[in-house]
Amino acid sequence: MKDVHLISLSVNGNEHELVVESRRTLADMLRHDLGYTGTHLGCEHGICGACTILLDDQPVRACLVFGVQADGCEVRTVEGLADGDQLSDLQQAFSDRHGLQCGFCTPGFLMLAEAYLSEADSSADPESVREAMASNLCRCTGYQGIVEAVCDVARSRHPAGST
Amino acid sequence: MTRFAVKATLRATNAPTGPLGRTGARMAREAKLDGHGTWIGASVPRKEDGRMLRGSGRFVDDVERYGALHAAFVRSPYGSATVNSIDVAAATGIPGVHHVLTAADLDNPYLLAVLERDEFVPTTMPLLAESEVRHAAEPVAVVLAEDPYAAEDGAEAVEIDFTPRQAVTDLDTAPTGPNVHSGLADNCLVDLTMFDDDRLDGVLADAPLTVEAEFSSARLAALPMEGRGCLAEWDDRDGQVVLHASTQVPHQLRSGIAQALGLPESTVRVIAPDVGGGFGLKCVVGREEVVIAAAAARLRRPVKWVEDRQENLTASFHGHEQHYAVRAAFDTTGRLLGLAADIRCDVGAYSAFPFTCAVEPLMAATELPGAYKVPAYRARGRAIATNKPPTAPYRGVSRPQIVLVMERLMEKAAAALDLDPLEVRRRNLISEGEFPYTGASGITYDEGSYRESLDLAEKTVTEAGWYSERDELRAAGIPAGIGFSCFSERTAYGTPIMAQRRMGMTPGYDTAHVRMDPTGEVIVTTGTCGHGQGHETTFAQIVATRLGVHPDQVRLRQGDTDLAAYGWGTFGSRSIVIGGTSARRAADDVAAQLRRIAAHLLEVDESDVRLMHGAATVRGVPGASLEIAELARTAYFRAHTLPEGSEHGLEARGSADPPGTFSNACHTVLVTADPGTGAVRVRRYLVVEDCGVVINPLVVDGQVRGGVTQGIAAALYERIRYDGDGQPNSATLMDYLAPTASEICPIQITHLETPCPYTEDGAKGMGEGGTIGAPAAVLNAVNDALAHTGVAMDHIPVRPEDVLSSLSRPLATVGGT
Amino acid sequence: MKPAAFTYHRAHDVREAVELLTELGDEAKILAGGQSLAPMMNFRLARPSALVDITRVPGLDYLRHDADGLRIGALTTHRAVETAGVPDGFRVLPRAARWVGHYPIRCRGTFGGSIAHGDPTSEWCLLAVLLEAGIVLRGPRGRREVPATEFFHGFFATAAEPDEMIVEIRFPGAAPRAALTEFAQRQGDFAVVAAAVSLTIEDGVCSAARLVLGGVDPQPAVVDADQALVGRSANETTWRAAGELAAESIDPPSDGHGSGAYRKRLAATLVSRAFTEAATS
């Protein structure tokens, strides 16, 4: 007998109710039960960060949280960033700075950066940004475009607080 | 439709005036030839970005099929063992498990990669192991279940009785160890002695300076962020097995499946959706992909397999594990007189299809001289089998190592002769006036900027104060060093060059198809298969330029064997040269068709019609103009208004099969070592790159930076380790140290542009150069930082432990370089 | 890399958590941040039959200072410690937090979870031993406090019984001069070697010192380097001597991240650097 639970959660403002097996990770649940395939799985042991999402506004590795734990929570995924076809400032900065190539790690970096940028003390200092972005792995870009994009947005979102 | 606000401009390079201004002159000439209206050289934002940034890219695991079964492979826990029996009874009883398949269930299929050479020992690679396993994690059975969780439950429950055997795990013990394949003498799969110059022994004996050294590089994983994976389904309407696969080479995968399963190729369709990086790992055919195709065809049910990271690190293809024993002769001025190399590559247990296990030793032996003039040359290249996973041509393919060998030799010769190592390089680099240059291994090099790139790199870092920074760091007690590497890389290997390898399947040419639709929009179909390189953008730039339309109006279709003509995919820095040239030739044909229609409608001479900014205009007749969309409408919907005998529709095919073209670069790096931990930090990095005409600087710089990062990783961080029993010790990303943003510094890039004579747009391939040049530059920098210790390191990766032991080594025991 | 099956139970308070642990037996595990447990489950290296999720147990997320010292609730995240305002004598805790994994790991992982996991390179385990913290446990037999110095029994093994849960970590005394430093090749990785030190300096002379190393033993290793420290001038020479003495007194294992000999050299460096930092803190 599978251990299953009926849960409800909000993803990017959409309410969902579903039955999920206890062991199903939040990443698999988002991807394969709810169709939010923008959240990618790159290692399933919490190192690469491709599955980073916001769970009640906190950045988490969706491979290290079980879907059942998200019962009653608010989840934000990459699909929630753009306004229709209009990219968010962060997404646009990633494109302008060539912060993505194959695109597989990109959703995780975007959500990581969203969390970083939402912190009051997030700075546009490249070293701090580099340290925060070191949470995730990218194999294509050498990180430069990613770091530049996040610095750009930190400057534009926190014009006073930037260092 | 939104239009990009980018003005097409030619690449503004950092090429200085004066002695190095030659490149600037070339640029000006190009600008005149093309005039305005070209998209070549413009940093057009990538067409791929929008969907990737919105999370709506479609990777293979994003493709869902109702009722799909999920596969988990049962893998060998031993490096080498006999398979006595397989009991699937318990596994089939696990809830959710539908099928367990073994080799016998699939009629013992295998892949066979062939090299038509006497020195090559062909070996088969069973899709699922039969009576023996030859490396840990080799697939033995596959469990198909309702979800991946149940599939793993099932895989755990398959009971296999093994008799473990002694494993062969390194190059040194392989010749005397147990045979990886029955009867395989010395465990040697390929043994080639090439370019054996009779004079060489004499040269080495008589030379004023002979440098003898050994170099080695560790086994690596290509580590695309998306592992391998596929979804196979039977399409009863088309009578085909359709395989969505994360691959660089859809047609080669189709051929592999067809050959392994004995099917006509028309009954297999391979589709590469968005592919999350490849780096060579996905340019060969995996056993798992063929097994999944076979299972879906047999069961008439969709089957999906998504490689997890543990499989990716332990069961996928590796590469890069090589050893070089080299003797080099120099005269007293530092000129290289002769070079002998004994090259051994640890290729693992099998030959990957279709490139074979010879890809590394052949590349190494053929291209070792690189950017340098080597008057007398001999190379022996061997592929040695071990009980480790097989190898695929990882980004750079032997060239990171051969560049490292040559660059270390230059340093060693300079040290022995007390000369400036950059001056020694200049004396040996193929230089202006010598192109096209044919080297000792028979390779002809098209024109490059070998010396110019070195001169510019040295000038740049000197002016930027790197040397004073190094000296200040040293004065503060921090070991610091600067390293250079100069290299050329052959890119875009066409059929004639590939044929020299004598593979059973010779890649090289490619074909593109360009079709303009009745609204003036364009679809380009190519046999190349981009997976992060921005081909949708750069191909559009090439085609849009020829057709006078906006790149937004050009869509690239790739990665589908039913849509594209047989093509060889994307690897070996080939796509923009071979695929792009094919597309341009096809586009030129379509442009000619448009010009004929316009000439007819405007009643002017065809040769006076120009296609630009979405319209056909007439030279010398201001105001005479027709929208290209109007020409397209006419071609399709008002064909009766065209002269009798006009072609129908607007489409054409183009092909290209160039001999290969050499990009070149000079890398310079400043590193420091922590005297207390031995950790090396890359602080500054400069690339002077010459890949001919740059199609899209944004894309090119991204390729260079990503490549350099992988090269730094190879030099300092990454290493796949096996113990003496063949057990993998790098099965997680906690053990396989792919660098993060914190380990990588900003990478500065300057371009020189020496156009390629063989390609229509002058572009050369450049997907691998960053990875090729970085290990040598970093290793030279580390050695420079340790120069005061007298220690010379000739292996990668250099670990903190190596550095620390060098720094704490008593100087009295230290030998020379 | 999908976990084996388990049953999932959400505890709403400590009592319920303990009851569930008792009822579900020895194969049940507590799930807090899950940043160590979940990867081990995905690799199927850990296969608990049941998980008791305590992430929603209220009142376990706090840093509180009172007469008994600094109390940290078990569910306090690493990030909360990193960004917390703590009294002067406990600043080593937020300073050390930056060594804990990466930012998202710190946002989800918990202080109590790290202690319960008992990784011998864990920053919190080292600091708990260094500062002689008490690990407060609740179980069916009530509440007890185990000294951190007796809590860690080897790789991932602790004094906690299967039916007990950590509710609090109590740092009894201020340590104004304390520091933790470590080495890993990549930022955010588990330390190859970590050193946590505290110092008392009187009139420029080191009057007391304490030193704990991670990555050299199956549990945090308390190293006696008094001989090189106590009564010596508080200066670089002393710190280097302490590092050398520490290196001589350990016999660390070898693995892919470094040989035993290398770990000894790292210990010498890190101890010396930690004392330098502690002395100036």
Short mmCIF file of C-alpha atoms in Angstrom, two decimals, chain B residues 149 152-153 156 308 674 676-677 716-717 719 721 733-735 737-738 742-743 800-801, chain C residues 1-3 43-44 47 183 185-187 189-190 256-259 262 265-266 269 273:
data_model
loop_
_atom_site.label_atom_id
_atom_site.label_comp_id
_atom_site.label_asym_id
_atom_site.label_seq_id
_atom_site.Cartn_x
_atom_site.Cartn_y
_atom_site.Cartn_z
CA TYR B 149 10.25 5.32 -7.79
CA GLU B 152 14.11 1.80 -8.58
CA ASP B 153 12.33 -0.46 -6.09
CA GLU B 156 16.92 -3.19 -6.12
CA ASP B 308 20.17 10.46 -12.69
CA ASP B 674 47.37 29.69 -0.59
CA GLY B 676 48.73 27.28 4.06
CA THR B 677 46.29 25.07 2.17
CA LEU B 716 42.36 22.33 -10.75
CA TYR B 717 39.15 20.64 -9.64
CA ARG B 719 38.72 14.09 -11.30
CA ARG B 721 38.45 8.33 -9.35
CA LEU B 733 28.65 16.20 -6.96
CA MET B 734 30.16 16.40 -3.48
CA ASP B 735 33.06 14.33 -4.79
CA LEU B 737 34.13 19.11 -7.98
CA ALA B 738 32.57 21.04 -10.83
CA SER B 742 33.15 31.37 -6.52
CA GLU B 743 35.97 29.44 -8.14
CA PRO B 800 45.82 21.64 -3.28
CA GLU B 801 47.67 18.75 -1.72
CA MET C 1 17.86 8.53 -7.20
CA LYS C 2 14.35 8.28 -5.80
CA PRO C 3 13.84 7.48 -2.14
CA PHE C 43 20.69 7.84 -2.79
CA ARG C 44 18.85 5.20 -0.73
CA ARG C 47 15.81 4.21 4.31
CA PHE C 183 38.95 24.45 4.09
CA GLN C 185 38.19 23.27 -2.48
CA ARG C 186 34.86 24.71 -3.48
CA GLN C 187 32.91 27.30 -1.59
CA ASP C 189 31.32 22.18 0.37
CA PHE C 190 31.75 20.06 3.45
CA GLY C 256 39.56 11.65 -2.34
CA HIS C 257 39.55 15.09 -0.80
CA GLY C 258 42.95 14.70 0.75
CA SER C 259 45.39 12.29 2.34
CA TYR C 262 47.51 16.65 3.87
CA ARG C 265 49.00 20.17 7.23
CA LEU C 266 45.56 21.71 6.78
CA THR C 269 47.18 26.04 8.97
CA ARG C 273 44.38 30.96 11.33
#
